[in-house]
Amino acid sequence: MKLTLGFSPCPNDTFIFDALIHHKIDTEDLEFEVFYDDVETLNQKAFRGELDVTKLSYHAFAYVADKYVLLDSGSALGFGVGPMLICKSDPEKLYSQLESGSPNLKIGIPGKYTTANFLLGNAFPNATNKIELVFSDIENAVLEDRVDVGLIIHENRFTYQDKGLKKIIDLGDHWEKQTGCAIPLGGIVANRNLPADVQHKLNRVLRKSVEFAFANPKSGLEFIRSHAQEMSEEVMYKHIDLYVNKYSVELGEEGRKAIKLLFNTAQKKHIIPQINEEIFLSPLTP
């Protein structure tokens, strides 16, 4: 059976999916046509229901829970992994402007439906002058004064200081202090139109792929590097260590609690719509 699969070219995703798409594990007769896109493009594809299986932001998932169900493996959750707000200078002044919602303050964000943008809205509900950019362009947009503040994700956590940029606030740290929970950033979802046994097969082979990657961390090095946009090997594996962890193998009770809290908080603040479907993969009935 051939399925369409979307994930980002970022090291955490290529690390997770390497064994699955290169048949280093038993894929139980599943074949994949792979699409590599940044997370906001994947979110938009999910809104249109284009892919059988895809990575997407948890924020975006709230809008497509009627189309997709969350797999138990492959997610990016964790502590110390959240998005950050950065600037060229005077972070204290810009923090005050974020709090007041200064209309002249331009904020570069990696997409309206990213979890990063949800966390920005959670911390600074009055900050609404946002400009959507591809995540990898945000540092340069700040440096070139196209935006005043940048909302950075992924490997840019490790590179912004090298470019002389300064941190205003770590939004992940803000969320953790507020809730005591890990931050749910992105998950892997399967189209609800797929038969239940195929959804569970996907979950099994994805878990095997993550476990293979942990057991053989350098096995996918060339594949990861080929998509990593001139990233050094050190930065690639820092990125992987940050976003791939026990929750990527299996959400578990802690992971599910964090996801429910994210959605409950967002619904109370009217950031996302009410979700009526069961979001987690249900057990197979005998």
PDB file of C-alpha atoms in Angstrom:
ATOM      1  CA  MET A   1       0.000   0.000   0.000  1.00  0.00           C
ATOM      2  CA  LYS A   2       1.453   3.386  -1.021  1.00  0.00           C
ATOM      3  CA  LEU A   3       0.748   6.445   1.124  1.00  0.00           C
ATOM      4  CA  THR A   4       1.633  10.128   0.792  1.00  0.00           C
ATOM      5  CA  LEU A   5       3.807  11.358   3.658  1.00  0.00           C
ATOM      6  CA  GLY A   6       4.819  14.914   4.514  1.00  0.00           C
ATOM      7  CA  PHE A   7       7.470  16.076   6.958  1.00  0.00           C
ATOM      8  CA  SER A   8       9.963  18.903   7.240  1.00  0.00           C
ATOM      9  CA  PRO A   9      13.599  18.787   6.084  1.00  0.00           C
ATOM     10  CA  CYS A  10      14.663  19.693   9.642  1.00  0.00           C
ATOM     11  CA  PRO A  11      17.058  17.267  11.379  1.00  0.00           C
ATOM     12  CA  ASN A  12      14.538  16.067  13.956  1.00  0.00           C
ATOM     13  CA  ASP A  13      12.125  14.901  11.238  1.00  0.00           C
ATOM     14  CA  THR A  14      14.723  13.404   8.899  1.00  0.00           C
ATOM     15  CA  PHE A  15      16.249  11.600  11.916  1.00  0.00           C
ATOM     16  CA  ILE A  16      12.855  10.114  12.836  1.00  0.00           C
ATOM     17  CA  PHE A  17      11.770   9.108   9.322  1.00  0.00           C
ATOM     18  CA  ASP A  18      15.087   7.913   7.868  1.00  0.00           C
ATOM     19  CA  ALA A  19      14.645   4.231   8.786  1.00  0.00           C
ATOM     20  CA  LEU A  20      11.005   4.218   7.676  1.00  0.00           C
ATOM     21  CA  ILE A  21      11.439   5.682   4.196  1.00  0.00           C
ATOM     22  CA  HIS A  22      14.723   3.839   3.500  1.00  0.00           C
ATOM     23  CA  HIS A  23      13.374   0.455   4.625  1.00  0.00           C
ATOM     24  CA  LYS A  24      15.882  -0.028   7.423  1.00  0.00           C
ATOM     25  CA  ILE A  25      12.942  -1.484   9.348  1.00  0.00           C
ATOM     26  CA  ASP A  26       9.999  -3.670   8.364  1.00  0.00           C
ATOM     27  CA  THR A  27       7.370  -1.231   7.074  1.00  0.00           C
ATOM     28  CA  GLU A  28       4.722  -3.973   6.955  1.00  0.00           C
ATOM     29  CA  ASP A  29       4.216  -3.552   3.190  1.00  0.00           C
ATOM     30  CA  LEU A  30       3.699   0.201   3.427  1.00  0.00           C
ATOM     31  CA  GLU A  31       5.382   2.373   0.788  1.00  0.00           C
ATOM     32  CA  PHE A  32       5.663   6.155   0.956  1.00  0.00           C
ATOM     33  CA  GLU A  33       5.683   9.047  -1.475  1.00  0.00           C
ATOM     34  CA  VAL A  34       7.494  11.731   0.492  1.00  0.00           C
ATOM     35  CA  PHE A  35       6.956  15.516   0.435  1.00  0.00           C
ATOM     36  CA  TYR A  36       9.472  17.771   2.210  1.00  0.00           C
ATOM     37  CA  ASP A  37       8.011  21.119   3.293  1.00  0.00           C
ATOM     38  CA  ASP A  38       8.378  23.701   6.039  1.00  0.00           C
ATOM     39  CA  VAL A  39       5.872  23.239   8.843  1.00  0.00           C
ATOM     40  CA  GLU A  40       3.469  25.991   7.802  1.00  0.00           C
ATOM     41  CA  THR A  41       3.252  24.542   4.268  1.00  0.00           C
ATOM     42  CA  LEU A  42       2.504  21.155   5.853  1.00  0.00           C
ATOM     43  CA  ASN A  43      -0.158  22.813   8.009  1.00  0.00           C
ATOM     44  CA  GLN A  44      -1.798  24.249   4.894  1.00  0.00           C
ATOM     45  CA  LYS A  45      -1.706  20.864   3.148  1.00  0.00           C
ATOM     46  CA  ALA A  46      -3.379  19.338   6.202  1.00  0.00           C
ATOM     47  CA  PHE A  47      -6.140  21.960   6.041  1.00  0.00           C
ATOM     48  CA  ARG A  48      -6.808  20.752   2.504  1.00  0.00           C
ATOM     49  CA  GLY A  49      -6.559  17.083   3.535  1.00  0.00           C
ATOM     50  CA  GLU A  50      -3.954  16.476   0.842  1.00  0.00           C
ATOM     51  CA  LEU A  51      -1.705  13.942   2.590  1.00  0.00           C
ATOM     52  CA  ASP A  52      -2.338  10.514   4.095  1.00  0.00           C
ATOM     53  CA  VAL A  53       0.226  11.069   6.851  1.00  0.00           C
ATOM     54  CA  THR A  54       1.856  14.343   7.836  1.00  0.00           C
ATOM     55  CA  LYS A  55       3.799  16.297  10.395  1.00  0.00           C
ATOM     56  CA  LEU A  56       1.934  19.401  11.548  1.00  0.00           C
ATOM     57  CA  SER A  57       1.892  21.963  14.338  1.00  0.00           C
ATOM     58  CA  TYR A  58      -0.295  21.158  17.315  1.00  0.00           C
ATOM     59  CA  HIS A  59      -1.900  24.577  16.849  1.00  0.00           C
ATOM     60  CA  ALA A  60      -2.880  23.617  13.299  1.00  0.00           C
ATOM     61  CA  PHE A  61      -4.068  20.180  14.395  1.00  0.00           C
ATOM     62  CA  ALA A  62      -6.881  21.839  16.350  1.00  0.00           C
ATOM     63  CA  TYR A  63      -8.350  22.965  13.003  1.00  0.00           C
ATOM     64  CA  VAL A  64      -8.132  19.564  11.285  1.00  0.00           C
ATOM     65  CA  ALA A  65      -9.002  17.133  14.070  1.00  0.00           C
ATOM     66  CA  ASP A  66     -12.057  16.150  12.009  1.00  0.00           C
ATOM     67  CA  LYS A  67      -9.748  15.068   9.154  1.00  0.00           C
ATOM     68  CA  TYR A  68      -6.754  13.599  11.003  1.00  0.00           C
ATOM     69  CA  VAL A  69      -6.024  11.522  14.115  1.00  0.00           C
ATOM     70  CA  LEU A  70      -2.828  11.866  16.158  1.00  0.00           C
ATOM     71  CA  LEU A  71      -0.373   8.970  16.124  1.00  0.00           C
ATOM     72  CA  ASP A  72       1.232   8.016  19.414  1.00  0.00           C
ATOM     73  CA  SER A  73       4.759   8.136  17.962  1.00  0.00           C
ATOM     74  CA  GLY A  74       6.756  10.831  16.206  1.00  0.00           C
ATOM     75  CA  SER A  75       5.757  13.912  18.207  1.00  0.00           C
ATOM     76  CA  ALA A  76       8.002  16.801  19.217  1.00  0.00           C
ATOM     77  CA  LEU A  77       7.294  17.718  22.840  1.00  0.00           C
ATOM     78  CA  GLY A  78       9.704  18.681  25.538  1.00  0.00           C
ATOM     79  CA  PHE A  79      11.144  21.076  28.059  1.00  0.00           C
ATOM     80  CA  GLY A  80      13.524  23.809  26.960  1.00  0.00           C
ATOM     81  CA  VAL A  81      12.461  23.423  23.327  1.00  0.00           C
ATOM     82  CA  GLY A  82      10.143  26.350  22.865  1.00  0.00           C
ATOM     83  CA  PRO A  83      10.214  29.255  20.421  1.00  0.00           C
ATOM     84  CA  MET A  84      12.019  32.470  21.276  1.00  0.00           C
ATOM     85  CA  LEU A  85      11.475  36.142  20.567  1.00  0.00           C
ATOM     86  CA  ILE A  86      14.635  37.912  19.415  1.00  0.00           C
ATOM     87  CA  CYS A  87      15.704  41.409  18.374  1.00  0.00           C
ATOM     88  CA  LYS A  88      18.743  43.468  17.328  1.00  0.00           C
ATOM     89  CA  SER A  89      18.841  45.711  20.391  1.00  0.00           C
ATOM     90  CA  ASP A  90      17.002  46.951  23.490  1.00  0.00           C
ATOM     91  CA  PRO A  91      15.106  43.757  24.439  1.00  0.00           C
ATOM     92  CA  GLU A  92      13.643  45.376  27.588  1.00  0.00           C
ATOM     93  CA  LYS A  93      11.993  48.161  25.593  1.00  0.00           C
ATOM     94  CA  LEU A  94      10.611  45.693  23.052  1.00  0.00           C
ATOM     95  CA  TYR A  95       9.271  43.465  25.827  1.00  0.00           C
ATOM     96  CA  SER A  96       7.255  46.451  27.092  1.00  0.00           C
ATOM     97  CA  GLN A  97       5.952  47.130  23.577  1.00  0.00           C
ATOM     98  CA  LEU A  98       4.924  43.487  23.213  1.00  0.00           C
ATOM     99  CA  GLU A  99       2.989  43.701  26.476  1.00  0.00           C
ATOM    100  CA  SER A 100       1.232  46.921  25.469  1.00  0.00           C
ATOM    101  CA  GLY A 101       0.535  45.723  21.933  1.00  0.00           C
ATOM    102  CA  SER A 102       2.206  48.664  20.222  1.00  0.00           C
ATOM    103  CA  PRO A 103       0.636  48.774  16.721  1.00  0.00           C
ATOM    104  CA  ASN A 104       3.933  49.889  15.146  1.00  0.00           C
ATOM    105  CA  LEU A 105       5.841  46.859  16.416  1.00  0.00           C
ATOM    106  CA  LYS A 106       6.338  44.409  13.530  1.00  0.00           C
ATOM    107  CA  ILE A 107       6.758  40.759  14.543  1.00  0.00           C
ATOM    108  CA  GLY A 108       8.058  38.156  12.110  1.00  0.00           C
ATOM    109  CA  ILE A 109       6.394  34.784  12.720  1.00  0.00           C
ATOM    110  CA  PRO A 110       6.923  31.354  11.075  1.00  0.00           C
ATOM    111  CA  GLY A 111       3.232  30.927  10.266  1.00  0.00           C
ATOM    112  CA  LYS A 112      -0.182  31.770  11.665  1.00  0.00           C
ATOM    113  CA  TYR A 113      -0.977  28.169  12.621  1.00  0.00           C
ATOM    114  CA  THR A 114       2.358  27.227  14.166  1.00  0.00           C
ATOM    115  CA  THR A 115       2.444  26.334  17.841  1.00  0.00           C
ATOM    116  CA  ALA A 116       5.036  29.091  18.155  1.00  0.00           C
ATOM    117  CA  ASN A 117       2.407  31.662  17.176  1.00  0.00           C
ATOM    118  CA  PHE A 118      -0.042  30.154  19.667  1.00  0.00           C
ATOM    119  CA  LEU A 119       2.554  30.544  22.444  1.00  0.00           C
ATOM    120  CA  LEU A 120       3.180  34.142  21.329  1.00  0.00           C
ATOM    121  CA  GLY A 121      -0.553  34.881  21.527  1.00  0.00           C
ATOM    122  CA  ASN A 122      -0.745  33.165  24.916  1.00  0.00           C
ATOM    123  CA  ALA A 123       2.057  35.313  26.370  1.00  0.00           C
ATOM    124  CA  PHE A 124       1.302  38.594  24.548  1.00  0.00           C
ATOM    125  CA  PRO A 125      -2.361  38.665  23.474  1.00  0.00           C
ATOM    126  CA  ASN A 126      -2.129  42.352  22.519  1.00  0.00           C
ATOM    127  CA  ALA A 127       0.769  41.844  20.096  1.00  0.00           C
ATOM    128  CA  THR A 128      -1.061  41.462  16.793  1.00  0.00           C
ATOM    129  CA  ASN A 129       1.041  43.165  14.086  1.00  0.00           C
ATOM    130  CA  LYS A 130       2.479  39.940  12.669  1.00  0.00           C
ATOM    131  CA  ILE A 131       4.198  39.240   9.359  1.00  0.00           C
ATOM    132  CA  GLU A 132       4.369  35.612   8.173  1.00  0.00           C
ATOM    133  CA  LEU A 133       7.788  34.462   6.939  1.00  0.00           C
ATOM    134  CA  VAL A 134       9.509  31.151   6.264  1.00  0.00           C
ATOM    135  CA  PHE A 135      11.130  30.261   9.612  1.00  0.00           C
ATOM    136  CA  SER A 136      14.659  30.250   8.136  1.00  0.00           C
ATOM    137  CA  ASP A 137      14.262  33.875   6.912  1.00  0.00           C
ATOM    138  CA  ILE A 138      13.296  35.386  10.264  1.00  0.00           C
ATOM    139  CA  GLU A 139      16.800  36.105  11.613  1.00  0.00           C
ATOM    140  CA  ASN A 140      17.731  38.022   8.452  1.00  0.00           C
ATOM    141  CA  ALA A 141      14.431  39.902   8.518  1.00  0.00           C
ATOM    142  CA  VAL A 142      15.376  41.180  12.006  1.00  0.00           C
ATOM    143  CA  LEU A 143      18.930  42.011  10.923  1.00  0.00           C
ATOM    144  CA  GLU A 144      17.652  43.909   7.881  1.00  0.00           C
ATOM    145  CA  ASP A 145      15.010  45.815   9.946  1.00  0.00           C
ATOM    146  CA  ARG A 146      12.128  44.345   7.959  1.00  0.00           C
ATOM    147  CA  VAL A 147      10.662  43.333  11.337  1.00  0.00           C
ATOM    148  CA  ASP A 148      11.390  44.597  14.860  1.00  0.00           C
ATOM    149  CA  VAL A 149      10.997  41.252  16.605  1.00  0.00           C
ATOM    150  CA  GLY A 150      11.495  37.715  15.315  1.00  0.00           C
ATOM    151  CA  LEU A 151       9.768  34.569  16.541  1.00  0.00           C
ATOM    152  CA  ILE A 152      12.335  31.818  15.956  1.00  0.00           C
ATOM    153  CA  ILE A 153      12.001  28.044  16.023  1.00  0.00           C
ATOM    154  CA  HIS A 154      14.077  24.958  15.162  1.00  0.00           C
ATOM    155  CA  GLU A 155      17.852  25.302  14.788  1.00  0.00           C
ATOM    156  CA  ASN A 156      17.710  29.107  14.938  1.00  0.00           C
ATOM    157  CA  ARG A 157      17.759  28.704  18.727  1.00  0.00           C
ATOM    158  CA  PHE A 158      21.439  27.824  18.246  1.00  0.00           C
ATOM    159  CA  THR A 159      22.396  30.436  15.662  1.00  0.00           C
ATOM    160  CA  TYR A 160      20.778  33.767  16.565  1.00  0.00           C
ATOM    161  CA  GLN A 161      23.495  34.809  19.035  1.00  0.00           C
ATOM    162  CA  ASP A 162      26.230  34.160  16.449  1.00  0.00           C
ATOM    163  CA  LYS A 163      24.539  36.826  14.315  1.00  0.00           C
ATOM    164  CA  GLY A 164      24.584  39.371  17.136  1.00  0.00           C
ATOM    165  CA  LEU A 165      20.868  39.056  17.924  1.00  0.00           C
ATOM    166  CA  LYS A 166      19.457  39.204  21.433  1.00  0.00           C
ATOM    167  CA  LYS A 167      16.777  37.230  23.281  1.00  0.00           C
ATOM    168  CA  ILE A 168      13.677  39.069  24.472  1.00  0.00           C
ATOM    169  CA  ILE A 169      11.944  36.033  26.011  1.00  0.00           C
ATOM    170  CA  ASP A 170      11.910  32.261  25.719  1.00  0.00           C
ATOM    171  CA  LEU A 171       8.201  31.528  25.150  1.00  0.00           C
ATOM    172  CA  GLY A 172       8.751  27.860  25.947  1.00  0.00           C
ATOM    173  CA  ASP A 173      10.138  28.762  29.353  1.00  0.00           C
ATOM    174  CA  HIS A 174       7.114  31.044  29.876  1.00  0.00           C
ATOM    175  CA  TRP A 175       4.732  28.150  29.066  1.00  0.00           C
ATOM    176  CA  GLU A 176       6.592  25.704  31.319  1.00  0.00           C
ATOM    177  CA  LYS A 177       6.493  28.104  34.284  1.00  0.00           C
ATOM    178  CA  GLN A 178       2.799  28.759  33.640  1.00  0.00           C
ATOM    179  CA  THR A 179       1.779  25.091  33.331  1.00  0.00           C
ATOM    180  CA  GLY A 180       4.545  22.781  34.575  1.00  0.00           C
ATOM    181  CA  CYS A 181       4.041  20.737  31.377  1.00  0.00           C
ATOM    182  CA  ALA A 182       6.155  19.940  28.355  1.00  0.00           C
ATOM    183  CA  ILE A 183       5.491  22.043  25.255  1.00  0.00           C
ATOM    184  CA  PRO A 184       3.671  20.210  22.452  1.00  0.00           C
ATOM    185  CA  LEU A 185       5.185  21.602  19.261  1.00  0.00           C
ATOM    186  CA  GLY A 186       4.376  19.196  16.439  1.00  0.00           C
ATOM    187  CA  GLY A 187       2.889  15.761  15.909  1.00  0.00           C
ATOM    188  CA  ILE A 188       2.383  13.121  13.237  1.00  0.00           C
ATOM    189  CA  VAL A 189      -1.199  12.565  12.118  1.00  0.00           C
ATOM    190  CA  ALA A 190      -2.951  10.052   9.890  1.00  0.00           C
ATOM    191  CA  ASN A 191      -5.945  10.733   7.678  1.00  0.00           C
ATOM    192  CA  ARG A 192      -9.153   9.482   9.304  1.00  0.00           C
ATOM    193  CA  ASN A 193     -10.204   8.063   5.915  1.00  0.00           C
ATOM    194  CA  LEU A 194      -7.523   5.395   6.251  1.00  0.00           C
ATOM    195  CA  PRO A 195      -8.743   2.082   7.723  1.00  0.00           C
ATOM    196  CA  ALA A 196      -8.119   1.719  11.460  1.00  0.00           C
ATOM    197  CA  ASP A 197      -5.720  -1.180  10.918  1.00  0.00           C
ATOM    198  CA  VAL A 198      -3.616   0.994   8.563  1.00  0.00           C
ATOM    199  CA  GLN A 199      -3.537   3.817  11.113  1.00  0.00           C
ATOM    200  CA  HIS A 200      -2.226   1.377  13.712  1.00  0.00           C
ATOM    201  CA  LYS A 201       0.247  -0.100  11.237  1.00  0.00           C
ATOM    202  CA  LEU A 202       1.561   3.429  10.615  1.00  0.00           C
ATOM    203  CA  ASN A 203       1.922   3.970  14.332  1.00  0.00           C
ATOM    204  CA  ARG A 204       3.855   0.708  14.735  1.00  0.00           C
ATOM    205  CA  VAL A 205       6.289   1.324  11.877  1.00  0.00           C
ATOM    206  CA  LEU A 206       6.830   4.938  12.929  1.00  0.00           C
ATOM    207  CA  ARG A 207       7.696   3.827  16.457  1.00  0.00           C
ATOM    208  CA  LYS A 208      10.124   1.252  15.030  1.00  0.00           C
ATOM    209  CA  SER A 209      11.698   3.999  12.921  1.00  0.00           C
ATOM    210  CA  VAL A 210      12.220   6.248  15.966  1.00  0.00           C
ATOM    211  CA  GLU A 211      13.621   3.360  18.002  1.00  0.00           C
ATOM    212  CA  PHE A 212      15.991   2.422  15.153  1.00  0.00           C
ATOM    213  CA  ALA A 213      17.204   6.038  14.997  1.00  0.00           C
ATOM    214  CA  PHE A 214      17.925   6.090  18.725  1.00  0.00           C
ATOM    215  CA  ALA A 215      19.767   2.753  18.506  1.00  0.00           C
ATOM    216  CA  ASN A 216      21.727   3.846  15.403  1.00  0.00           C
ATOM    217  CA  PRO A 217      22.014   7.650  15.659  1.00  0.00           C
ATOM    218  CA  LYS A 218      24.557   8.044  12.828  1.00  0.00           C
ATOM    219  CA  SER A 219      22.780   5.671  10.419  1.00  0.00           C
ATOM    220  CA  GLY A 220      20.897   8.508   8.716  1.00  0.00           C
ATOM    221  CA  LEU A 221      23.713  11.076   8.866  1.00  0.00           C
ATOM    222  CA  GLU A 222      24.060  11.608   5.100  1.00  0.00           C
ATOM    223  CA  PHE A 223      20.278  11.802   4.629  1.00  0.00           C
ATOM    224  CA  ILE A 224      19.933  14.280   7.503  1.00  0.00           C
ATOM    225  CA  ARG A 225      22.861  16.348   6.237  1.00  0.00           C
ATOM    226  CA  SER A 226      21.479  16.438   2.684  1.00  0.00           C
ATOM    227  CA  HIS A 227      18.432  18.381   3.946  1.00  0.00           C
ATOM    228  CA  ALA A 228      20.113  20.440   6.674  1.00  0.00           C
ATOM    229  CA  GLN A 229      20.969  23.634   4.736  1.00  0.00           C
ATOM    230  CA  GLU A 230      24.684  24.006   5.517  1.00  0.00           C
ATOM    231  CA  MET A 231      24.141  23.158   9.189  1.00  0.00           C
ATOM    232  CA  SER A 232      27.198  21.744  10.959  1.00  0.00           C
ATOM    233  CA  GLU A 233      26.984  18.187  12.269  1.00  0.00           C
ATOM    234  CA  GLU A 234      27.212  19.553  15.820  1.00  0.00           C
ATOM    235  CA  VAL A 235      24.194  21.837  15.307  1.00  0.00           C
ATOM    236  CA  MET A 236      22.270  19.039  13.546  1.00  0.00           C
ATOM    237  CA  TYR A 237      22.616  16.733  16.515  1.00  0.00           C
ATOM    238  CA  LYS A 238      21.934  19.510  19.030  1.00  0.00           C
ATOM    239  CA  HIS A 239      18.705  20.060  17.118  1.00  0.00           C
ATOM    240  CA  ILE A 240      17.879  16.341  17.222  1.00  0.00           C
ATOM    241  CA  ASP A 241      18.700  16.070  20.935  1.00  0.00           C
ATOM    242  CA  LEU A 242      16.398  19.004  21.634  1.00  0.00           C
ATOM    243  CA  TYR A 243      13.321  17.780  19.769  1.00  0.00           C
ATOM    244  CA  VAL A 244      13.529  13.964  19.694  1.00  0.00           C
ATOM    245  CA  ASN A 245      13.015  12.285  23.053  1.00  0.00           C
ATOM    246  CA  LYS A 246      10.833   9.800  24.945  1.00  0.00           C
ATOM    247  CA  TYR A 247       7.674  11.567  23.723  1.00  0.00           C
ATOM    248  CA  SER A 248       8.769  10.869  20.142  1.00  0.00           C
ATOM    249  CA  VAL A 249       8.751   7.132  20.873  1.00  0.00           C
ATOM    250  CA  GLU A 250       5.439   7.241  22.708  1.00  0.00           C
ATOM    251  CA  LEU A 251       3.382  10.157  24.006  1.00  0.00           C
ATOM    252  CA  GLY A 252       2.486   8.377  27.217  1.00  0.00           C
ATOM    253  CA  GLU A 253       0.285   9.838  29.918  1.00  0.00           C
ATOM    254  CA  GLU A 254       2.490  12.919  30.395  1.00  0.00           C
ATOM    255  CA  GLY A 255       2.504  13.761  26.703  1.00  0.00           C
ATOM    256  CA  ARG A 256      -1.228  13.372  26.352  1.00  0.00           C
ATOM    257  CA  LYS A 257      -1.787  15.554  29.409  1.00  0.00           C
ATOM    258  CA  ALA A 258       0.393  18.318  27.924  1.00  0.00           C
ATOM    259  CA  ILE A 259      -1.494  18.205  24.603  1.00  0.00           C
ATOM    260  CA  LYS A 260      -4.902  18.326  26.308  1.00  0.00           C
ATOM    261  CA  LEU A 261      -3.739  21.283  28.422  1.00  0.00           C
ATOM    262  CA  LEU A 262      -2.516  23.139  25.329  1.00  0.00           C
ATOM    263  CA  PHE A 263      -5.864  22.673  23.609  1.00  0.00           C
ATOM    264  CA  ASN A 264      -7.926  23.490  26.718  1.00  0.00           C
ATOM    265  CA  THR A 265      -5.919  26.691  27.276  1.00  0.00           C
ATOM    266  CA  ALA A 266      -6.250  27.719  23.626  1.00  0.00           C
ATOM    267  CA  GLN A 267     -10.005  27.031  23.597  1.00  0.00           C
ATOM    268  CA  LYS A 268     -10.560  29.099  26.756  1.00  0.00           C
ATOM    269  CA  LYS A 269      -8.703  32.007  25.156  1.00  0.00           C
ATOM    270  CA  HIS A 270     -10.680  31.562  21.908  1.00  0.00           C
ATOM    271  CA  ILE A 271      -7.458  30.941  19.969  1.00  0.00           C
ATOM    272  CA  ILE A 272      -8.715  27.646  18.482  1.00  0.00           C
ATOM    273  CA  PRO A 273     -12.176  26.212  17.791  1.00  0.00           C
ATOM    274  CA  GLN A 274     -13.893  23.620  19.959  1.00  0.00           C
ATOM    275  CA  ILE A 275     -12.656  20.087  19.204  1.00  0.00           C
ATOM    276  CA  ASN A 276     -15.392  17.446  19.228  1.00  0.00           C
ATOM    277  CA  GLU A 277     -13.419  14.428  17.965  1.00  0.00           C
ATOM    278  CA  GLU A 278     -11.203  12.061  19.934  1.00  0.00           C
ATOM    279  CA  ILE A 279      -7.779  13.346  18.947  1.00  0.00           C
ATOM    280  CA  PHE A 280      -5.713  10.310  19.980  1.00  0.00           C
ATOM    281  CA  LEU A 281      -5.486   6.991  18.144  1.00  0.00           C
ATOM    282  CA  SER A 282      -8.099   4.654  19.637  1.00  0.00           C
ATOM    283  CA  PRO A 283      -7.194   1.029  20.486  1.00  0.00           C
ATOM    284  CA  LEU A 284      -8.098  -1.539  17.845  1.00  0.00           C
ATOM    285  CA  THR A 285     -11.218  -3.460  18.785  1.00  0.00           C
ATOM    286  CA  PRO A 286     -10.869  -7.261  18.573  1.00  0.00           C
TER     287      PRO A 286
END
